């Protein structure tokens, strides 16, 4: 049993690595084609485009783990079926549940790797990729500190206390300097909302202007501010929930709850982060009965095509339930867990039917 488990694991690992290599090259090529459209914009040269594409790869690894595990497992099991090795295993007394247990043990490595990429590697590399692209293509230079987000905007320095999910800003301080780098004014706005290209509406504004020999303090209920900042830039600086680590999501949910703000989107993302690593294990379990069903009626190409369709179906179902849960206020755990449970249920039913045959 131990020898067979190692053999199955080795076959699945080697097949999954090949599938990963193909998928990552494909996604890297798509990213490269997309980024070439901005070649020459600002300081965005070919070297930085390649850097952006490479830094984006860990995010693709995290997203593709279940699909790659499914296709790789189907490919490996199809090869075993084609050479009658799987049939010999069953004739020798190795039942489908025992083979499934061996596959589950092999799949634990995928669970751990998915969690590591999703929790530690992908968030950092994704943020680095976006910052590289932003600095190369825009005149805006930004950095985040404990005091909030700091942005250099032409002749001004802007401090934003909090960037909200709708790309509006809360607690905006604008330090404006003249060409000789003398402080001209300090403005504070309770909130900033984007209204048009390079134009923001600030509400609850308090402004202090420094003129020769005097200081003028004024308050305005509303004012308009011209800036090169856009919601797209802020969305880059603001990490979307799906790209945050589970640790950061947990503390951000706590922060939102304490401030009486809606937490559904972030709770769904948090539970998805915790559940998603096990999706690779479920995909491997699904591959076994599917390989039996296709043993006589299809070859390797049919199994790979089926794996791609199943993987896409799982990915789309995950996205669908995340949005439906947000729209209908479903329990976050249900929205995150249902797609994985549905595919796990399908795998169990299919294995049960295999055993009855």
Tab-separated table of C-alpha atoms in Angstrom:
chain	number	residue	atom	x	y	z
A	1	UNK	CA	0.000	0.000	0.000
A	2	UNK	CA	2.799	2.418	0.904
A	3	UNK	CA	4.668	1.667	-2.315
A	4	UNK	CA	1.529	2.214	-4.386
A	5	UNK	CA	0.793	5.482	-2.533
A	6	UNK	CA	4.274	6.774	-3.307
A	7	UNK	CA	3.947	5.694	-6.920
A	8	UNK	CA	0.581	7.421	-7.335
A	9	UNK	CA	1.884	10.557	-5.618
A	10	UNK	CA	4.945	10.666	-7.867
A	11	UNK	CA	2.835	10.314	-10.997
A	12	UNK	CA	0.395	13.016	-9.879
A	13	UNK	CA	3.162	15.421	-8.831
A	14	UNK	CA	5.049	15.070	-12.105
A	15	UNK	CA	1.873	15.492	-14.183
A	16	UNK	CA	0.747	18.504	-12.134
A	17	UNK	CA	4.146	20.188	-12.524
A	18	UNK	CA	3.874	19.811	-16.306
A	19	UNK	CA	0.348	21.217	-16.291
A	20	UNK	CA	1.455	24.103	-14.077
A	21	UNK	CA	4.331	24.917	-16.416
A	22	UNK	CA	1.976	25.034	-19.409
A	23	UNK	CA	-0.687	27.100	-17.638
A	24	UNK	CA	1.789	29.580	-16.157
A	25	UNK	CA	3.487	30.113	-19.507
A	26	UNK	CA	0.074	30.694	-21.073
A	27	UNK	CA	-1.000	33.215	-18.418
A	28	UNK	CA	2.401	34.936	-18.488
A	29	UNK	CA	2.064	35.298	-22.260
A	30	UNK	CA	-1.399	36.848	-21.871
A	31	UNK	CA	-0.069	39.241	-19.217
A	32	UNK	CA	2.844	40.187	-21.466
A	33	UNK	CA	0.569	40.898	-24.437
A	34	UNK	CA	-1.706	43.001	-22.228
A	35	UNK	CA	1.169	45.018	-20.738
A	36	UNK	CA	2.817	45.681	-24.102
A	37	UNK	CA	-0.066	48.061	-24.775
A	38	UNK	CA	1.465	50.400	-22.151
A	39	UNK	CA	5.038	50.040	-23.420
A	40	UNK	CA	6.719	53.436	-23.399
A	41	UNK	CA	4.172	55.002	-21.088
A	42	UNK	CA	6.253	56.975	-18.612
A	43	UNK	CA	9.215	54.830	-17.604
A	44	UNK	CA	7.478	51.544	-18.397
A	45	UNK	CA	10.103	49.760	-20.485
A	46	UNK	CA	10.428	46.146	-21.555
A	47	UNK	CA	12.547	45.180	-18.536
A	48	UNK	CA	9.910	46.483	-16.122
A	49	UNK	CA	7.150	44.759	-18.104
A	50	UNK	CA	8.970	41.445	-17.680
A	51	UNK	CA	9.421	42.252	-13.987
A	52	UNK	CA	5.700	42.907	-13.633
A	53	UNK	CA	4.839	39.631	-15.400
A	54	UNK	CA	7.213	37.634	-13.180
A	55	UNK	CA	5.885	39.235	-9.992
A	56	UNK	CA	2.333	38.380	-11.094
A	57	UNK	CA	3.083	34.661	-11.444
A	58	UNK	CA	2.648	33.724	-7.728
A	59	UNK	CA	-0.914	35.075	-7.881
A	60	UNK	CA	-1.610	32.850	-10.867
A	61	UNK	CA	-0.067	29.887	-9.035
A	62	UNK	CA	-2.501	30.403	-6.160
A	63	UNK	CA	-5.526	30.741	-8.442
A	64	UNK	CA	-4.575	27.791	-10.656
A	65	UNK	CA	-3.727	25.228	-7.974
A	66	UNK	CA	-7.138	23.454	-7.996
A	67	UNK	CA	-7.349	23.468	-11.803
A	68	UNK	CA	-3.765	22.262	-12.233
A	69	UNK	CA	-4.270	19.561	-9.584
A	70	UNK	CA	-7.421	18.342	-11.346
A	71	UNK	CA	-5.933	18.289	-14.850
A	72	UNK	CA	-2.665	16.790	-13.608
A	73	UNK	CA	-4.480	14.067	-11.669
A	74	UNK	CA	-6.717	13.264	-14.624
A	75	UNK	CA	-3.691	13.078	-16.902
A	76	UNK	CA	-1.765	10.830	-14.504
A	77	UNK	CA	-4.731	8.518	-13.894
A	78	UNK	CA	-5.473	8.426	-17.623
A	79	UNK	CA	-1.925	7.239	-18.259
A	80	UNK	CA	-2.284	4.578	-15.572
A	81	UNK	CA	-5.593	3.471	-17.082
A	82	UNK	CA	-4.145	3.398	-20.598
A	83	UNK	CA	-1.368	1.077	-19.419
A	84	UNK	CA	-3.849	-1.021	-17.386
A	85	UNK	CA	-1.970	-0.207	-14.178
A	86	UNK	CA	-5.094	1.131	-12.461
A	87	UNK	CA	-6.985	-1.988	-13.479
A	88	UNK	CA	-4.264	-4.222	-12.033
A	89	UNK	CA	-4.401	-2.266	-8.777
A	90	UNK	CA	-8.147	-2.842	-8.497
A	91	UNK	CA	-7.909	-6.529	-9.422
A	92	UNK	CA	-5.223	-6.912	-6.753
A	93	UNK	CA	-7.754	-5.813	-4.153
A	94	UNK	CA	-7.054	-2.090	-4.007
A	95	UNK	CA	-10.534	-0.547	-3.810
A	96	UNK	CA	-11.487	2.930	-5.027
A	97	UNK	CA	-11.732	4.311	-1.451
A	98	UNK	CA	-8.211	3.084	-0.655
A	99	UNK	CA	-6.888	4.645	-3.870
A	100	UNK	CA	-8.774	7.811	-2.938
A	101	UNK	CA	-7.056	7.784	0.464
A	102	UNK	CA	-3.674	7.554	-1.240
A	103	UNK	CA	-4.611	10.455	-3.499
A	104	UNK	CA	-5.783	12.452	-0.483
A	105	UNK	CA	-2.421	11.972	1.209
A	106	UNK	CA	-0.684	13.171	-1.946
A	107	UNK	CA	-3.074	16.129	-2.139
A	108	UNK	CA	-2.127	17.379	1.331
A	109	UNK	CA	1.050	18.816	-0.171
A	110	UNK	CA	-1.084	20.864	-2.569
A	111	UNK	CA	-3.179	22.114	0.353
A	112	UNK	CA	-0.074	23.325	2.180
A	113	UNK	CA	1.459	24.921	-0.921
A	114	UNK	CA	-1.807	26.673	-1.817
A	115	UNK	CA	-2.054	28.108	1.689
A	116	UNK	CA	1.580	29.287	1.628
A	117	UNK	CA	1.169	30.995	-1.742
A	118	UNK	CA	-2.170	32.568	-0.799
A	119	UNK	CA	-1.102	33.730	2.662
A	120	UNK	CA	2.524	34.776	2.228
A	121	UNK	CA	3.846	34.862	-1.344
A	122	UNK	CA	1.032	36.029	-3.652
A	123	UNK	CA	-0.091	39.086	-1.573
A	124	UNK	CA	3.471	40.417	-1.346
A	125	UNK	CA	4.411	39.747	-4.975
A	126	UNK	CA	1.087	41.077	-6.262
A	127	UNK	CA	1.483	44.319	-4.348
A	128	UNK	CA	5.093	44.647	-5.532
A	129	UNK	CA	3.962	44.096	-9.136
A	130	UNK	CA	1.274	46.775	-8.899
A	131	UNK	CA	3.639	49.255	-7.247
A	132	UNK	CA	6.274	48.625	-9.934
A	133	UNK	CA	3.721	49.243	-12.661
A	134	UNK	CA	2.272	52.308	-10.937
A	135	UNK	CA	5.630	53.981	-10.397
A	136	UNK	CA	6.694	53.292	-13.979
A	137	UNK	CA	3.500	54.457	-15.710
A	138	UNK	CA	2.412	57.354	-13.481
A	139	UNK	CA	3.848	60.555	-12.060
A	140	UNK	CA	2.270	59.643	-8.735
A	141	UNK	CA	4.597	58.226	-6.106
A	142	UNK	CA	2.909	56.568	-3.126
A	143	UNK	CA	3.898	54.872	0.096
A	144	UNK	CA	1.826	53.515	2.993
A	145	UNK	CA	2.712	54.200	6.630
A	146	UNK	CA	0.994	53.950	9.996
A	147	UNK	CA	-0.282	57.495	9.497
A	148	UNK	CA	-2.041	56.397	6.308
A	149	UNK	CA	-1.257	56.562	2.627
A	150	UNK	CA	1.175	59.225	1.427
A	151	UNK	CA	1.057	60.310	-2.206
A	152	UNK	CA	3.227	62.794	-4.095
A	153	UNK	CA	0.982	64.649	-6.531
A	154	UNK	CA	2.882	67.205	-8.662
A	155	UNK	CA	3.747	70.019	-6.209
A	156	UNK	CA	1.743	68.602	-3.320
A	157	UNK	CA	2.029	65.834	-0.767
A	158	UNK	CA	-1.234	64.115	0.113
A	159	UNK	CA	-1.941	62.056	3.214
A	160	UNK	CA	-5.038	59.827	3.123
A	161	UNK	CA	-6.149	58.320	6.412
A	162	UNK	CA	-8.183	55.553	4.760
A	163	UNK	CA	-9.035	54.481	1.216
A	164	UNK	CA	-12.516	52.958	1.182
A	165	UNK	CA	-13.538	49.990	-1.037
A	166	UNK	CA	-15.427	52.323	-3.424
A	167	UNK	CA	-12.137	54.219	-4.017
A	168	UNK	CA	-13.329	57.249	-2.066
A	169	UNK	CA	-10.983	58.755	0.505
A	170	UNK	CA	-11.465	59.476	4.179
A	171	UNK	CA	-9.382	61.986	6.140
A	172	UNK	CA	-7.530	63.763	3.295
A	173	UNK	CA	-4.675	66.164	4.083
A	174	UNK	CA	-3.107	68.157	1.234
A	175	UNK	CA	0.230	69.891	1.776
A	176	UNK	CA	0.769	72.275	-1.146
A	177	UNK	CA	4.235	73.724	-1.894
A	178	UNK	CA	5.317	76.501	-4.239
A	179	UNK	CA	8.085	76.043	-6.876
A	180	UNK	CA	10.691	77.034	-4.242
A	181	UNK	CA	9.440	74.243	-1.940
A	182	UNK	CA	7.913	76.637	0.582
A	183	UNK	CA	4.717	75.458	2.241
A	184	UNK	CA	1.829	77.361	0.675
A	185	UNK	CA	-1.228	75.757	2.280
A	186	UNK	CA	-2.530	72.839	4.319
A	187	UNK	CA	-6.017	71.552	3.562
A	188	UNK	CA	-7.962	68.898	5.437
A	189	UNK	CA	-11.125	67.230	4.104
A	190	UNK	CA	-13.248	64.716	5.921
A	191	UNK	CA	-14.016	62.871	2.699
A	192	UNK	CA	-13.068	62.916	-0.992
A	193	UNK	CA	-15.092	61.490	-3.896
A	194	UNK	CA	-14.065	61.253	-7.533
A	195	UNK	CA	-16.500	63.133	-9.809
A	196	UNK	CA	-14.660	63.469	-13.130
A	197	UNK	CA	-11.278	62.959	-14.735
A	198	UNK	CA	-8.613	64.428	-12.430
A	199	UNK	CA	-11.331	66.093	-10.349
A	200	UNK	CA	-12.379	65.289	-6.766
A	201	UNK	CA	-15.132	66.695	-4.560
A	202	UNK	CA	-13.946	67.292	-1.013
A	203	UNK	CA	-16.437	67.701	1.836
A	204	UNK	CA	-15.893	69.152	5.309
A	205	UNK	CA	-12.855	71.190	4.228
A	206	UNK	CA	-10.642	73.212	6.579
A	207	UNK	CA	-7.834	75.143	4.877
A	208	UNK	CA	-4.869	77.077	6.246
A	209	UNK	CA	-3.052	79.355	3.759
A	210	UNK	CA	0.360	80.837	4.473
A	211	UNK	CA	0.882	84.273	2.924
A	212	UNK	CA	3.646	86.838	3.555
A	213	UNK	CA	3.092	88.248	7.019
A	214	UNK	CA	-0.193	86.458	7.719
A	215	UNK	CA	-2.008	83.148	7.950
A	216	UNK	CA	-5.576	82.693	6.661
A	217	UNK	CA	-7.816	79.936	8.054
A	218	UNK	CA	-11.076	79.090	6.285
A	219	UNK	CA	-13.685	76.353	6.341
A	220	UNK	CA	-15.815	75.191	3.442
A	221	UNK	CA	-18.637	72.645	3.358
A	222	UNK	CA	-17.489	71.547	-0.089
A	223	UNK	CA	-14.586	72.186	-2.466
A	224	UNK	CA	-13.206	70.747	-5.689
A	225	UNK	CA	-9.640	69.532	-6.009
A	226	UNK	CA	-7.703	68.961	-9.234
A	227	UNK	CA	-5.334	65.982	-8.962
A	228	UNK	CA	-3.696	63.350	-11.142
A	229	UNK	CA	-5.000	60.751	-8.701
A	230	UNK	CA	-7.719	58.496	-10.107
A	231	UNK	CA	-9.823	55.668	-8.630
A	232	UNK	CA	-7.779	53.226	-10.752
A	233	UNK	CA	-4.589	54.353	-9.047
A	234	UNK	CA	-6.206	54.119	-5.626
A	235	UNK	CA	-7.526	50.644	-6.431
A	236	UNK	CA	-3.937	49.632	-7.105
A	237	UNK	CA	-2.818	51.093	-3.810
A	238	UNK	CA	-5.784	49.558	-2.012
A	239	UNK	CA	-5.355	45.792	-1.980
A	240	UNK	CA	-8.638	44.152	-2.964
A	241	UNK	CA	-9.990	41.646	-0.409
A	242	UNK	CA	-9.334	38.634	-2.640
A	243	UNK	CA	-5.604	39.489	-2.709
A	244	UNK	CA	-5.228	40.086	1.032
A	245	UNK	CA	-3.898	37.446	3.381
A	246	UNK	CA	-6.294	35.730	5.782
A	247	UNK	CA	-4.432	37.278	8.722
A	248	UNK	CA	-4.906	40.826	7.405
A	249	UNK	CA	-8.510	40.097	6.431
A	250	UNK	CA	-9.314	38.951	9.951
A	251	UNK	CA	-8.013	42.134	11.552
A	252	UNK	CA	-9.648	44.316	8.902
A	253	UNK	CA	-13.014	42.642	9.526
A	254	UNK	CA	-12.543	43.388	13.228
A	255	UNK	CA	-11.752	47.002	12.391
A	256	UNK	CA	-14.843	47.372	10.203
A	257	UNK	CA	-17.055	45.765	12.864
A	258	UNK	CA	-15.786	48.131	15.530
A	259	UNK	CA	-16.595	51.072	13.252
A	260	UNK	CA	-20.102	49.730	12.454
A	261	UNK	CA	-19.290	49.178	8.762
A	262	UNK	CA	-20.450	46.407	6.451
A	263	UNK	CA	-18.100	43.425	6.545
A	264	UNK	CA	-19.794	40.889	4.225
A	265	UNK	CA	-17.355	41.195	1.321
A	266	UNK	CA	-14.330	40.855	3.575
A	267	UNK	CA	-15.826	37.967	5.545
A	268	UNK	CA	-16.525	36.070	2.315
A	269	UNK	CA	-12.934	36.718	1.211
A	270	UNK	CA	-11.650	35.557	4.616
A	271	UNK	CA	-13.575	32.275	4.553
A	272	UNK	CA	-12.598	31.748	0.912
A	273	UNK	CA	-8.943	32.117	1.868
A	274	UNK	CA	-9.371	29.434	4.528
A	275	UNK	CA	-11.408	27.056	2.342
A	276	UNK	CA	-9.667	27.500	-1.027
A	277	UNK	CA	-6.519	25.445	-0.220
A	278	UNK	CA	-8.719	22.369	0.297
A	279	UNK	CA	-10.184	22.835	-3.190
A	280	UNK	CA	-7.030	21.261	-4.670
A	281	UNK	CA	-7.631	18.174	-2.519
A	282	UNK	CA	-11.269	18.002	-3.643
A	283	UNK	CA	-10.213	18.278	-7.298
A	284	UNK	CA	-7.860	15.308	-6.898
A	285	UNK	CA	-10.640	13.271	-5.307
A	286	UNK	CA	-12.915	14.192	-8.203
A	287	UNK	CA	-10.342	13.044	-10.739
A	288	UNK	CA	-10.373	9.394	-9.566
A	289	UNK	CA	-13.994	8.424	-10.299
A	290	UNK	CA	-13.988	10.553	-13.414
A	291	UNK	CA	-10.990	8.608	-14.679
A	292	UNK	CA	-12.932	5.349	-14.175
A	293	UNK	CA	-15.932	6.669	-16.075
A	294	UNK	CA	-13.813	7.729	-19.000
A	295	UNK	CA	-11.615	4.626	-18.982
A	296	UNK	CA	-13.316	2.976	-21.950
A	297	UNK	CA	-14.961	5.890	-23.720
A	298	UNK	CA	-12.174	8.427	-23.951
A	299	UNK	CA	-8.418	8.857	-24.057
A	300	UNK	CA	-6.016	11.288	-22.458
A	301	UNK	CA	-7.186	14.237	-24.558
A	302	UNK	CA	-10.808	13.683	-23.493
A	303	UNK	CA	-9.773	13.630	-19.834
A	304	UNK	CA	-7.722	16.802	-20.171
A	305	UNK	CA	-10.642	18.557	-21.859
A	306	UNK	CA	-12.981	17.332	-19.114
A	307	UNK	CA	-10.520	18.552	-16.485
A	308	UNK	CA	-10.382	22.004	-18.048
A	309	UNK	CA	-14.177	22.219	-18.155
A	310	UNK	CA	-14.532	21.043	-14.553
A	311	UNK	CA	-11.819	23.436	-13.407
A	312	UNK	CA	-13.455	26.365	-15.175
A	313	UNK	CA	-16.807	25.349	-13.751
A	314	UNK	CA	-15.378	25.339	-10.228
A	315	UNK	CA	-13.699	28.713	-10.742
A	316	UNK	CA	-16.878	30.289	-12.118
A	317	UNK	CA	-19.017	28.776	-9.348
A	318	UNK	CA	-16.642	30.205	-6.754
A	319	UNK	CA	-16.909	33.686	-8.272
A	320	UNK	CA	-20.666	33.384	-8.709
A	321	UNK	CA	-21.356	32.464	-5.099
A	322	UNK	CA	-19.037	35.184	-3.815
A	323	UNK	CA	-21.080	37.789	-5.713
A	324	UNK	CA	-24.449	36.206	-4.919
A	325	UNK	CA	-23.542	36.050	-1.242
A	326	UNK	CA	-22.625	39.731	-1.299
A	327	UNK	CA	-25.820	40.742	-3.124
A	328	UNK	CA	-28.208	38.610	-1.078
A	329	UNK	CA	-26.473	38.859	2.317
A	330	UNK	CA	-25.989	35.110	2.540
A	331	UNK	CA	-23.859	33.805	5.442
A	332	UNK	CA	-20.216	34.351	4.388
A	333	UNK	CA	-19.219	30.803	5.349
A	334	UNK	CA	-21.936	29.349	3.096
A	335	UNK	CA	-20.929	31.548	0.142
A	336	UNK	CA	-17.299	30.505	0.467
A	337	UNK	CA	-17.856	26.826	1.268
A	338	UNK	CA	-20.721	25.773	-1.030
A	339	UNK	CA	-18.753	25.389	-4.338
A	340	UNK	CA	-16.118	23.212	-2.668
A	341	UNK	CA	-18.772	21.121	-0.885
A	342	UNK	CA	-20.725	20.736	-4.126
A	343	UNK	CA	-17.708	19.341	-5.966
A	344	UNK	CA	-16.796	17.162	-2.990
A	345	UNK	CA	-20.340	15.776	-2.987
A	346	UNK	CA	-20.075	15.075	-6.708
A	347	UNK	CA	-16.790	13.215	-6.120
A	348	UNK	CA	-18.311	11.090	-3.330
A	349	UNK	CA	-21.384	10.199	-5.418
A	350	UNK	CA	-19.242	9.268	-8.397
A	351	UNK	CA	-16.942	7.083	-6.277
A	352	UNK	CA	-19.980	5.368	-4.760
A	353	UNK	CA	-21.275	4.571	-8.249
A	354	UNK	CA	-17.822	3.266	-9.228
A	355	UNK	CA	-17.868	0.885	-6.276
A	356	UNK	CA	-21.358	-0.357	-7.159
A	357	UNK	CA	-20.365	-1.264	-10.703
